[in-house]
PDB file of C-alpha atoms in Angstrom:
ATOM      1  CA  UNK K   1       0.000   0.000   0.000  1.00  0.00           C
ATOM      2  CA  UNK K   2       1.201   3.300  -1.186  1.00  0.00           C
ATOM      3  CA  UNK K   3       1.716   5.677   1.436  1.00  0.00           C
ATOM      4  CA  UNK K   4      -0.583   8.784   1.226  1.00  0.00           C
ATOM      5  CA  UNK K   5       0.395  11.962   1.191  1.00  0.00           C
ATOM      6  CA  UNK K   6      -0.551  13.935   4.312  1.00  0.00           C
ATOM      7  CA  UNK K   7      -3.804  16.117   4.042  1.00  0.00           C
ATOM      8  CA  UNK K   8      -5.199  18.151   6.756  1.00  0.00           C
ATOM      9  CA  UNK K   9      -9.259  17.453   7.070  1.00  0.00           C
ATOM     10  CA  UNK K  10     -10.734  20.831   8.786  1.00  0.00           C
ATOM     11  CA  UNK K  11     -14.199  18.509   9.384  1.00  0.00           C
ATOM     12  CA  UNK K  12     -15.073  16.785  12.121  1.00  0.00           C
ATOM     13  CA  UNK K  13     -15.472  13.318  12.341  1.00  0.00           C
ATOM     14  CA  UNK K  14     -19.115  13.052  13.242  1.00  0.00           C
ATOM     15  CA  UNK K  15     -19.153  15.144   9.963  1.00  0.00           C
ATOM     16  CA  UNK K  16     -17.621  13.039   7.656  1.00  0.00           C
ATOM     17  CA  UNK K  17     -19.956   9.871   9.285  1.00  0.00           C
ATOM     18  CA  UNK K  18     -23.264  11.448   8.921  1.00  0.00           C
ATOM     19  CA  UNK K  19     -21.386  12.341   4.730  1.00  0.00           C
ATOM     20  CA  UNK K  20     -24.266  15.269   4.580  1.00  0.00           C
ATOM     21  CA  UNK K  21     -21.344  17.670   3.574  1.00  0.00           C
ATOM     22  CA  UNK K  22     -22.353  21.897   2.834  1.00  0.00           C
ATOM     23  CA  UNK K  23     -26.143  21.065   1.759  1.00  0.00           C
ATOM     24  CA  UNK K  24     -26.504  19.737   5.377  1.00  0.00           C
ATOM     25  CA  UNK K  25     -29.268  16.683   4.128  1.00  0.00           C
ATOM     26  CA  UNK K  26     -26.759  15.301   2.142  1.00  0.00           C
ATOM     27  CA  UNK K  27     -28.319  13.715  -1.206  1.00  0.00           C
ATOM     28  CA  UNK K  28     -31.866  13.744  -0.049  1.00  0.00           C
ATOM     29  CA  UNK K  29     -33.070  16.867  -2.142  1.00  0.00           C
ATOM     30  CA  UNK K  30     -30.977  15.614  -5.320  1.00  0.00           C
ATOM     31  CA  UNK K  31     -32.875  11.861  -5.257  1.00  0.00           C
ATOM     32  CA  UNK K  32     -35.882  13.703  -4.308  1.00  0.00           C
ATOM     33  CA  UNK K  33     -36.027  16.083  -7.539  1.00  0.00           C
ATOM     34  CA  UNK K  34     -35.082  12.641  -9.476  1.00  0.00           C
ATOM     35  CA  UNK K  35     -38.540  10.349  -8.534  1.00  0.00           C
ATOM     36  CA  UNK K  36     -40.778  12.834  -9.130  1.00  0.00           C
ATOM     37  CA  UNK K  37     -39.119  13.702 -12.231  1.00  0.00           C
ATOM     38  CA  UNK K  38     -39.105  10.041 -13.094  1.00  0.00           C
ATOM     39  CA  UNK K  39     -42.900   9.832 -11.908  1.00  0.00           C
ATOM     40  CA  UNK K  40     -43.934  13.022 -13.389  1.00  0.00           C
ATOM     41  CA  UNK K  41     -43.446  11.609 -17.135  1.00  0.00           C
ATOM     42  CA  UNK K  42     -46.160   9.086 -16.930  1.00  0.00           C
ATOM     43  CA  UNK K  43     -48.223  11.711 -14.990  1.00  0.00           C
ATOM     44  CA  UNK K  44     -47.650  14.838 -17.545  1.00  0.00           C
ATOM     45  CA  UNK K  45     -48.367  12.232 -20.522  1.00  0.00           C
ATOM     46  CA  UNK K  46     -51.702  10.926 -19.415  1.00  0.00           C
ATOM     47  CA  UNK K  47     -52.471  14.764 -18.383  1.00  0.00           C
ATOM     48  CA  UNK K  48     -52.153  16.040 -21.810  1.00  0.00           C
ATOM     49  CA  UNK K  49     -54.774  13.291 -22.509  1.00  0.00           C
ATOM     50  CA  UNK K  50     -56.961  14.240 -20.089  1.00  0.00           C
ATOM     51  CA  UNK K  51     -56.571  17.510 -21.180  1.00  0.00           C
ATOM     52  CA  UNK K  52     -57.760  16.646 -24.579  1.00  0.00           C
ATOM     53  CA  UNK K  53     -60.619  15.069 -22.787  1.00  0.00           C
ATOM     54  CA  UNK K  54     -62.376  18.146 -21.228  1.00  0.00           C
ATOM     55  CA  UNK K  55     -61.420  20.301 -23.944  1.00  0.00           C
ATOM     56  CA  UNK K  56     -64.711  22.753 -23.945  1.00  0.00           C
ATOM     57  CA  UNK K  57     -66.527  21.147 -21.245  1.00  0.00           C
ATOM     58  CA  UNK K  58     -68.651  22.791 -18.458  1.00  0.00           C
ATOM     59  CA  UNK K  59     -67.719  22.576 -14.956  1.00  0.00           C
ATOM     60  CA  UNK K  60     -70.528  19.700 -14.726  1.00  0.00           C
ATOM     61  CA  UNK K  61     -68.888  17.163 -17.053  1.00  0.00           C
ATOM     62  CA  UNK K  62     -65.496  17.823 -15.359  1.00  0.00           C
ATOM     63  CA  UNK K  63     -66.822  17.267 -12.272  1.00  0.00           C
ATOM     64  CA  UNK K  64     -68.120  13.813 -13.365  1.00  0.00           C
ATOM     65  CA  UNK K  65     -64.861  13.204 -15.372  1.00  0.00           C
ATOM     66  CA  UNK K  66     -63.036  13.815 -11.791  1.00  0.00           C
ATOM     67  CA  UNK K  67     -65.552  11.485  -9.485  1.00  0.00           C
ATOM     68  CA  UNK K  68     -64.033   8.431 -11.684  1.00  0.00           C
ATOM     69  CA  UNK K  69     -62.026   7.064  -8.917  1.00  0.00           C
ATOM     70  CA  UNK K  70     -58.824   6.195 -11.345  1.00  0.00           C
ATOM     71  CA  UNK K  71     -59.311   9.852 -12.292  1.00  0.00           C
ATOM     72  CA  UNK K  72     -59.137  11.252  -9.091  1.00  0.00           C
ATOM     73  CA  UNK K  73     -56.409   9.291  -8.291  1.00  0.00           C
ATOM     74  CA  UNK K  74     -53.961  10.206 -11.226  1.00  0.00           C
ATOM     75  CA  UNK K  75     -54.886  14.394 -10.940  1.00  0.00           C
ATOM     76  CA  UNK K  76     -54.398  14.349  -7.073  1.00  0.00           C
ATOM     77  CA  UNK K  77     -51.196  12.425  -7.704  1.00  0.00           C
ATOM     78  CA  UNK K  78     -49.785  14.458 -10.218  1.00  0.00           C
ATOM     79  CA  UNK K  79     -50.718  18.004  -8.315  1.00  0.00           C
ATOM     80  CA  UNK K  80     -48.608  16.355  -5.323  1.00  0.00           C
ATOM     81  CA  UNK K  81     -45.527  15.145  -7.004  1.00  0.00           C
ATOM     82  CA  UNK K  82     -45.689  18.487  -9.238  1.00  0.00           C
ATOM     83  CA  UNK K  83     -45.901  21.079  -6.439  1.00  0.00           C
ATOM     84  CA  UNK K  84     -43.258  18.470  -4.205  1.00  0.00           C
ATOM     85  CA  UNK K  85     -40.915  18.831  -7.596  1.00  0.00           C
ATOM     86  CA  UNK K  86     -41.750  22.522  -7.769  1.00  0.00           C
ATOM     87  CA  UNK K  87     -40.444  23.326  -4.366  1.00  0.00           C
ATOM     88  CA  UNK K  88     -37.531  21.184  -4.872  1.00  0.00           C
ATOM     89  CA  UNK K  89     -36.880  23.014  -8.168  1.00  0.00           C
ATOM     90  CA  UNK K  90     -37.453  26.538  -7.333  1.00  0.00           C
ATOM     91  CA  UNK K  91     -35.742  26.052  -3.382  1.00  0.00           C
ATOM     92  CA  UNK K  92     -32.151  25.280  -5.950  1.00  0.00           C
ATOM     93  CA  UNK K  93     -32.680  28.883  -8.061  1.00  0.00           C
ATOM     94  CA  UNK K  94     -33.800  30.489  -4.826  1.00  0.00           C
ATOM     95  CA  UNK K  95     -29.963  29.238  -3.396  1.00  0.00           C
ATOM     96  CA  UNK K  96     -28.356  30.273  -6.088  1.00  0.00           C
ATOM     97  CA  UNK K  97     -29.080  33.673  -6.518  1.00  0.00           C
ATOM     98  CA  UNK K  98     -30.110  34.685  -3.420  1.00  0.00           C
ATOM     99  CA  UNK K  99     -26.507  35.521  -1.243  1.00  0.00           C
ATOM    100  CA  UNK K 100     -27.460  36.913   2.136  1.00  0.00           C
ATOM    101  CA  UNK K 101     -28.421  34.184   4.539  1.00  0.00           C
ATOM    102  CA  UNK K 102     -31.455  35.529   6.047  1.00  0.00           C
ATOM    103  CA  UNK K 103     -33.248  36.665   3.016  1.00  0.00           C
ATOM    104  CA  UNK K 104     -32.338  33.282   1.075  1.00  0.00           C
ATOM    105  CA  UNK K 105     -34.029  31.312   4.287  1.00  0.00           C
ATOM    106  CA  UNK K 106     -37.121  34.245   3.706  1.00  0.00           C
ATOM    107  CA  UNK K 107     -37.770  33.998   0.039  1.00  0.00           C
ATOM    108  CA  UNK K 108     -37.152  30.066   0.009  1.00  0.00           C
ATOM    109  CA  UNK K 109     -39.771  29.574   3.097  1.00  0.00           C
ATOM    110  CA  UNK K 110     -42.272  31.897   1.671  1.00  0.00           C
ATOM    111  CA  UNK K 111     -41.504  30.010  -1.923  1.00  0.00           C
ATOM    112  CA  UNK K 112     -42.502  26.767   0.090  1.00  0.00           C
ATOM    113  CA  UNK K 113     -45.912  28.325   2.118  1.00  0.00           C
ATOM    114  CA  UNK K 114     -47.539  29.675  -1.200  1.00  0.00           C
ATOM    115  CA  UNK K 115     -46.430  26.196  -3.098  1.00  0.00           C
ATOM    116  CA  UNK K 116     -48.048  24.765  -0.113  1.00  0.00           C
ATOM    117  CA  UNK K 117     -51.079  26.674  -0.079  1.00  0.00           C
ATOM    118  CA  UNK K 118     -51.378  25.790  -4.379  1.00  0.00           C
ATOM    119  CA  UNK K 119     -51.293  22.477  -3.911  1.00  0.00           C
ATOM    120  CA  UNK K 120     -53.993  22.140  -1.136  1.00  0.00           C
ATOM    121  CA  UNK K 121     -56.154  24.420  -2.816  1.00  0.00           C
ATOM    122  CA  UNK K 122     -56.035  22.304  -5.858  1.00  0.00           C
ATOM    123  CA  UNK K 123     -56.396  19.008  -3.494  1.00  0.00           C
ATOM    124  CA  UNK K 124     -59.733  20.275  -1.890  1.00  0.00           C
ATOM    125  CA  UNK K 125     -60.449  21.369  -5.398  1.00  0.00           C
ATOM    126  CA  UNK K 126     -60.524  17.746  -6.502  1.00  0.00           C
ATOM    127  CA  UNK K 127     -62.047  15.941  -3.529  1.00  0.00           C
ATOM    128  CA  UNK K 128     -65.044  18.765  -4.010  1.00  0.00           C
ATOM    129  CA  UNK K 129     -65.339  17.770  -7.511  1.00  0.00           C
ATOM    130  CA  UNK K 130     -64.993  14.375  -6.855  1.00  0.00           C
ATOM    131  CA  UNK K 131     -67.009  14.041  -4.024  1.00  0.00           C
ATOM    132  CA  UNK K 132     -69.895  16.321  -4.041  1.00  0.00           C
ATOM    133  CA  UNK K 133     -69.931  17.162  -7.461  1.00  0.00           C
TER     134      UNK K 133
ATOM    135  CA  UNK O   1     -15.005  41.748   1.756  1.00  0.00           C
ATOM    136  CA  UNK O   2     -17.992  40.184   4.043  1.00  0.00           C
ATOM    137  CA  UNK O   3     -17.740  36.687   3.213  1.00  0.00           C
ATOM    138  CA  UNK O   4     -14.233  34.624   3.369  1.00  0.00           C
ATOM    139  CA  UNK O   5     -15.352  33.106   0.307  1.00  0.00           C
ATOM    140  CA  UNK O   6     -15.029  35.942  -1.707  1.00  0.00           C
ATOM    141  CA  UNK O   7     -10.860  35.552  -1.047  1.00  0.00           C
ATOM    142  CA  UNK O   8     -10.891  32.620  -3.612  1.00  0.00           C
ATOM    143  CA  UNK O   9     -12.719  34.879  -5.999  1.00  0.00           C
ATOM    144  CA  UNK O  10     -10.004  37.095  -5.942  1.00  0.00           C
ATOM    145  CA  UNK O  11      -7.486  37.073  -9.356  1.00  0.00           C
ATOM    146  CA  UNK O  12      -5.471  39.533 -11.625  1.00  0.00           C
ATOM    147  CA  UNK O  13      -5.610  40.479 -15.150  1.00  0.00           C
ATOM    148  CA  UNK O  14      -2.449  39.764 -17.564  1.00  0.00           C
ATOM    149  CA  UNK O  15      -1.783  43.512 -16.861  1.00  0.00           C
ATOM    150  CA  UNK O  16      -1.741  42.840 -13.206  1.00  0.00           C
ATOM    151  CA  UNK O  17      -4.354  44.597 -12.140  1.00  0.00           C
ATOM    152  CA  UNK O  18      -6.654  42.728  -9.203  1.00  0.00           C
ATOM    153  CA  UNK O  19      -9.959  41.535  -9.871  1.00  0.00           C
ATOM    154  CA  UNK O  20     -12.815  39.732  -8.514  1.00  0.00           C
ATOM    155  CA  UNK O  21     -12.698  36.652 -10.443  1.00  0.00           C
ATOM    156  CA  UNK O  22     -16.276  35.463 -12.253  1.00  0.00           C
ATOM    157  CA  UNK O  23     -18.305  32.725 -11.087  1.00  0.00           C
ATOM    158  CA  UNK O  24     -18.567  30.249 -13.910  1.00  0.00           C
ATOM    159  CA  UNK O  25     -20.284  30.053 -15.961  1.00  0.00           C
ATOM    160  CA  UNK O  26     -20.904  33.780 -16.037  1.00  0.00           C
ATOM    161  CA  UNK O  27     -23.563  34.424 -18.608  1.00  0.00           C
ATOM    162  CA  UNK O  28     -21.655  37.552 -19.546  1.00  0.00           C
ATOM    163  CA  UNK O  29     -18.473  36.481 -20.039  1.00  0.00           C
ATOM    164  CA  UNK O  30     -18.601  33.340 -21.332  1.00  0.00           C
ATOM    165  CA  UNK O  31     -19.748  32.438 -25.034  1.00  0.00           C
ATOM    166  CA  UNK O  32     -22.942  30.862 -25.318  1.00  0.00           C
ATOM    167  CA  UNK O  33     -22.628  27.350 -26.289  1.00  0.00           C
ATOM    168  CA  UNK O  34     -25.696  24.439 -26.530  1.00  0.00           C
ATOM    169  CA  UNK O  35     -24.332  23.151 -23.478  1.00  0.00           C
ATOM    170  CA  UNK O  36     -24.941  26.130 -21.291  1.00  0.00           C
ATOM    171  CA  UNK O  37     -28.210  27.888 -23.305  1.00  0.00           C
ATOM    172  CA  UNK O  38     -30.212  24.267 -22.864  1.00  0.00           C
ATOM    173  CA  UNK O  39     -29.044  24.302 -19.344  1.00  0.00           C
ATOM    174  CA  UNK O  40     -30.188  27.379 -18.283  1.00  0.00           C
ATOM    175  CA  UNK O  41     -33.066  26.783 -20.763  1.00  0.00           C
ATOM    176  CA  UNK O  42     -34.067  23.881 -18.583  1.00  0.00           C
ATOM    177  CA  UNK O  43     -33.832  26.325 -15.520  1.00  0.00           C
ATOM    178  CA  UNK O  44     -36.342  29.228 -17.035  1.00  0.00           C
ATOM    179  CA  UNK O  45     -38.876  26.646 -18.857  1.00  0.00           C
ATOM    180  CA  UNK O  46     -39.119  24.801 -15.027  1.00  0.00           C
ATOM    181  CA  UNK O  47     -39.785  28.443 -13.682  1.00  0.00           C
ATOM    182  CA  UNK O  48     -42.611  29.218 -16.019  1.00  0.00           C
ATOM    183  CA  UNK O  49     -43.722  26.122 -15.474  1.00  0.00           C
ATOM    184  CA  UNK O  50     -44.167  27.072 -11.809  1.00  0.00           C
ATOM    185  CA  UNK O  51     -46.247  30.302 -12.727  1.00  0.00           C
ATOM    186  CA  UNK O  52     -47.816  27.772 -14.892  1.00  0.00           C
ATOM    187  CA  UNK O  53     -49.379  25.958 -12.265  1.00  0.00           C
ATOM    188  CA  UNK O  54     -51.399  29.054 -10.925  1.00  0.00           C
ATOM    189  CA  UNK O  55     -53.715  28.468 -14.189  1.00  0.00           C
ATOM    190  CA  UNK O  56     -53.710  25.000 -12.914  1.00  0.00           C
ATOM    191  CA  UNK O  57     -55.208  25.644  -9.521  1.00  0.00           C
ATOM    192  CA  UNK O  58     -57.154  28.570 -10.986  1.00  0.00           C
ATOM    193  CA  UNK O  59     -59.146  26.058 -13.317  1.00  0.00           C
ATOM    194  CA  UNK O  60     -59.706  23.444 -10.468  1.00  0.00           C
ATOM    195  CA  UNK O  61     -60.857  25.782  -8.322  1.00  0.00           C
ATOM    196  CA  UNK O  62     -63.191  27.447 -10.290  1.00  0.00           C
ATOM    197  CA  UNK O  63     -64.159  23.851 -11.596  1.00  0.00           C
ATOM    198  CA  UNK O  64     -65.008  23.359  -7.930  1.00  0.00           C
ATOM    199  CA  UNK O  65     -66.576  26.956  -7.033  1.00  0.00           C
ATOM    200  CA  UNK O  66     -69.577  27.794  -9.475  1.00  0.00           C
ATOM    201  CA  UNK O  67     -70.526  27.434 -13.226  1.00  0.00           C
ATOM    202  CA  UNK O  68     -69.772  31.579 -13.472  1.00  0.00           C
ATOM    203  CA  UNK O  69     -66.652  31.244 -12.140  1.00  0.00           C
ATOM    204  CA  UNK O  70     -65.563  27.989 -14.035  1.00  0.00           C
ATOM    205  CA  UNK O  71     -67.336  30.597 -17.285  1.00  0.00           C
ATOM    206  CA  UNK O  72     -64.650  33.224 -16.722  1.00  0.00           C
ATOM    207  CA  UNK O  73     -61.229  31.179 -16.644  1.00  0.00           C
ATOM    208  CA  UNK O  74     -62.656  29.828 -19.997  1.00  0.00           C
ATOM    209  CA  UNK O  75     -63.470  33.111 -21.327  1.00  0.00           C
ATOM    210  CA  UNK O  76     -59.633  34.449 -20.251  1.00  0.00           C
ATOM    211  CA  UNK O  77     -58.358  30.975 -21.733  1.00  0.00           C
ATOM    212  CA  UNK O  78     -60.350  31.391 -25.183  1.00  0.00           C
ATOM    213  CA  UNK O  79     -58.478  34.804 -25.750  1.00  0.00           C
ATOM    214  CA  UNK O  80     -55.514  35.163 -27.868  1.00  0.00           C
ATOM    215  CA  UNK O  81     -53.808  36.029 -24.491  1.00  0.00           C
ATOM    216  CA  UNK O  82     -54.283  32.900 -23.354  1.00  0.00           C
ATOM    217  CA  UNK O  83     -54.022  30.885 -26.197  1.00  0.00           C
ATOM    218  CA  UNK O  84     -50.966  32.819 -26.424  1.00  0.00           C
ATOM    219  CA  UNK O  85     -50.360  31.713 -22.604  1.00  0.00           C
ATOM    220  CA  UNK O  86     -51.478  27.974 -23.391  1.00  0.00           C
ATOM    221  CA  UNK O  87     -48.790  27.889 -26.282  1.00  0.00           C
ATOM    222  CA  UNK O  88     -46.004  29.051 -24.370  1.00  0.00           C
ATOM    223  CA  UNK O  89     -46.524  26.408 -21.274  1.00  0.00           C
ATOM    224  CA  UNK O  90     -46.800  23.727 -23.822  1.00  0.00           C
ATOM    225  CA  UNK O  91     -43.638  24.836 -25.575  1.00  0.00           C
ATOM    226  CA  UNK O  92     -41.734  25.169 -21.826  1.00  0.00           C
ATOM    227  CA  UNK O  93     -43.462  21.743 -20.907  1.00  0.00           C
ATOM    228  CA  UNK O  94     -42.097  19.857 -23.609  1.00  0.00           C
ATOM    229  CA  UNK O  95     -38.779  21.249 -23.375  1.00  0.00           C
ATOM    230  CA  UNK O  96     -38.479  20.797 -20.011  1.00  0.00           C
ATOM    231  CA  UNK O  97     -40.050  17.236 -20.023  1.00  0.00           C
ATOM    232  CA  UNK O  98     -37.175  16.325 -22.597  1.00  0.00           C
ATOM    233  CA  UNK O  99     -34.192  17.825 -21.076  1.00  0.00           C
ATOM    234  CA  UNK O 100     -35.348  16.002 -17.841  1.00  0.00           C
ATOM    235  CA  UNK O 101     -35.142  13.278 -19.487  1.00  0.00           C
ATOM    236  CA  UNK O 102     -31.671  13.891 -20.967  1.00  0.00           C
ATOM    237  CA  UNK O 103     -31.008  15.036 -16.901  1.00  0.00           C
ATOM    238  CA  UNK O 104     -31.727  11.698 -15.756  1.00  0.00           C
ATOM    239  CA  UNK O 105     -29.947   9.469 -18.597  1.00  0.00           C
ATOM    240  CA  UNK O 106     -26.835  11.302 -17.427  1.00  0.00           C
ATOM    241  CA  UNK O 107     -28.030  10.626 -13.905  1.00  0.00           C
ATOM    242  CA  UNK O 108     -27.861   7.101 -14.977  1.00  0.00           C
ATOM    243  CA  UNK O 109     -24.173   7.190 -16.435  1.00  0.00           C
ATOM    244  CA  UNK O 110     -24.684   7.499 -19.634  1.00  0.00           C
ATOM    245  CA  UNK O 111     -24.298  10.097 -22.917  1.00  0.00           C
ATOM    246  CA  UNK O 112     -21.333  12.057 -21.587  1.00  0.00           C
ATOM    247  CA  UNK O 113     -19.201  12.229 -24.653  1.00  0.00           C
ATOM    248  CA  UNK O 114     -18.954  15.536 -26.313  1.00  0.00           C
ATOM    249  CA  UNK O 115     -20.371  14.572 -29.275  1.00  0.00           C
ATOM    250  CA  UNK O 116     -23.730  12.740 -27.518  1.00  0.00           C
ATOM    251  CA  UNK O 117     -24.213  15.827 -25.411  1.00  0.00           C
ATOM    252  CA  UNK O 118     -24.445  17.676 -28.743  1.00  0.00           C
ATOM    253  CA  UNK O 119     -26.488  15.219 -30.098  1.00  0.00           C
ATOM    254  CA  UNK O 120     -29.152  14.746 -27.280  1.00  0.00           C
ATOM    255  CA  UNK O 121     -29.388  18.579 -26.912  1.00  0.00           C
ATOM    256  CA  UNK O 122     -30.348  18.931 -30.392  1.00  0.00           C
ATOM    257  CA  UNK O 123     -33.240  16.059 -30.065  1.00  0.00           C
ATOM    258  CA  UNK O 124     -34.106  17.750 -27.099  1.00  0.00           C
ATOM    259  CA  UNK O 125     -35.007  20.988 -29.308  1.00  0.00           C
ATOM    260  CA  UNK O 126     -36.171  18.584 -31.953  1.00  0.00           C
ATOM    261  CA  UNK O 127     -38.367  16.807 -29.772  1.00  0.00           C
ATOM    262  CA  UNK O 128     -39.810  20.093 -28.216  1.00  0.00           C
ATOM    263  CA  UNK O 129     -40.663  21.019 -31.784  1.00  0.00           C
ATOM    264  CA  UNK O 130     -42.424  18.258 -32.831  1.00  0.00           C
ATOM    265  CA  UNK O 131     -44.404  17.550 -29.726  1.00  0.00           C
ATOM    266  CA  UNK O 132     -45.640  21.373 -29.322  1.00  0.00           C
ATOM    267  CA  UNK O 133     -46.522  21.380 -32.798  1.00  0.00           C
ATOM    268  CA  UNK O 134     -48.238  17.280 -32.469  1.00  0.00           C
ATOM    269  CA  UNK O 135     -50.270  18.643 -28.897  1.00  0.00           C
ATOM    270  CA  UNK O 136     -52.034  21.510 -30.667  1.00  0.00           C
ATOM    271  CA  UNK O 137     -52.630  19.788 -34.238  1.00  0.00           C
ATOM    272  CA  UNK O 138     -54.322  17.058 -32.243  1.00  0.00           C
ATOM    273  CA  UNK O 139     -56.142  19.958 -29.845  1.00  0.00           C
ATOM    274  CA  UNK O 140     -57.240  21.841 -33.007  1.00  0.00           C
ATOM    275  CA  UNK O 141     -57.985  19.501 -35.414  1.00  0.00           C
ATOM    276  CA  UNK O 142     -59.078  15.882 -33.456  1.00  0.00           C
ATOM    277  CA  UNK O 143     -60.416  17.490 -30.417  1.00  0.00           C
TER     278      UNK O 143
END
């Protein structure tokens, strides 16, 4: 065994162990952006179908197109992974144009409240339609 | 200098003159290649793509409100504005559904050479071509 050249590591050890390096959750955000990209490209291709489908219909006929359970279950699907990929997305522009500390945590927790507040608002959306019609 | 990280930043010109050295890639600086246009390409279409989804939720939940509401976001929809608006999120969801695709075959290892990267960027724009222009013959003429 070759004998290494001698580096001085400014991290702790407990650092190194837990590997989560300057990001602080390690890979967690990275794998996180990757499945719901991976299950957003069934879910954008059967939206642009569905799409298609209530193409100049009333509110009525969506709202019976919705209370299809398989329906319901595909659109509610797709609005959580796309506002979960969202955040993910727009939380990596927010970091990397945004320099000072304490507006970056601001603008990147009031980027997560209003993505929040979309995707309920289109949940309750769909359980109305779904539900009561 | 308020950060210590701005002390790596810091270089010279040949005429030895100090400077704060440019983050790459600095859109100003360097020359635009495919590489770095469908990259930051991929960055602006996911953005729209955000503001996007406010039409989204808009429709649902005036799907969900009232017949007059659901009325209106049609009416704004069936104007040239928002035909207008309709084209553009197809084009950026297209693009951006292709180069995430590219994203993640690199994710998996592969298409790295020079040449592929040139390759796959230009089907990306290829693709994004065809499919805006395949989504709105089918929405025009078979819906």
């Amino acid at each position: 065994m070759s004998k290494s050249p001698k580096q001085t590591i400014m991290r702790s050890t407990l650092s190194q162990v837990r590997g989560s390096g300057s990001a602080k959750s390690g890979t967690a955000h990275w794998w996180a952006e990757r499945a719901t990209s991976v299950a957003l490209v069934p879910l954008t291709l059967w939206f642009i179908l569905a799409i298609y489908r209530m193409a100049g219909l009333g509110a009525a006929d969506i709202a019976h197109w919705v209370s299809h359970p398989v329906n319901a279950t595909l659109l509610l699907a797709l609005i959580l992974v796309t506002f979960h990929h969202m955040a993910l997305g727009l939380q990596v522009v927010i970091e990397d144009y945004i320099h000072n500390d304490r507006t970056r945590l601001g603008v990147v927790l009031l980027m997560k409240g209003v993505t929040a507040l979309l995707a309920i608002a289109a949940i309750i959306a769909v359980l109305k339609l779904a539900v009561i019609g | 200098m308020k950060d210590v990280r701005e002390a790596l930043f810091v270089g010279t010109t040949t005429s030895g003159k100090p400077v704060r050295r440019p983050i790459s890639p600095h859109l100003q600086i360097y020359k635009p290649q495919i590489t770095s246009v469908l990259s930051i390409f991929h960055r602006i279409t996911g953005c729209a793509l955000a503001v996007g989804t406010l039409v989204l939720v808009w429709w649902l939940v005036a799907a969900a409100t009232s017949d007059v509401a659901f009325a209106t976001v049609s009416m704004v929809l069936h104007t040239w504005v928002g035909h207008l608006a309709l084209f553009g999120w197809t084009v950026a969801l297209w693009y951006h559904f292709c180069a995430g695709i590219r994203h993640l075959v690199w994710d998996a290892g592969y298409g790295y050479e020079l040449s592929s990267v040139h390759t796959s960027g230009a089907a990306v724009l290829a693709a994004t071509v065809v499919l805006t222009v395949l989504t709105w013959f089918i929405g025009i003429i078979v819906v």
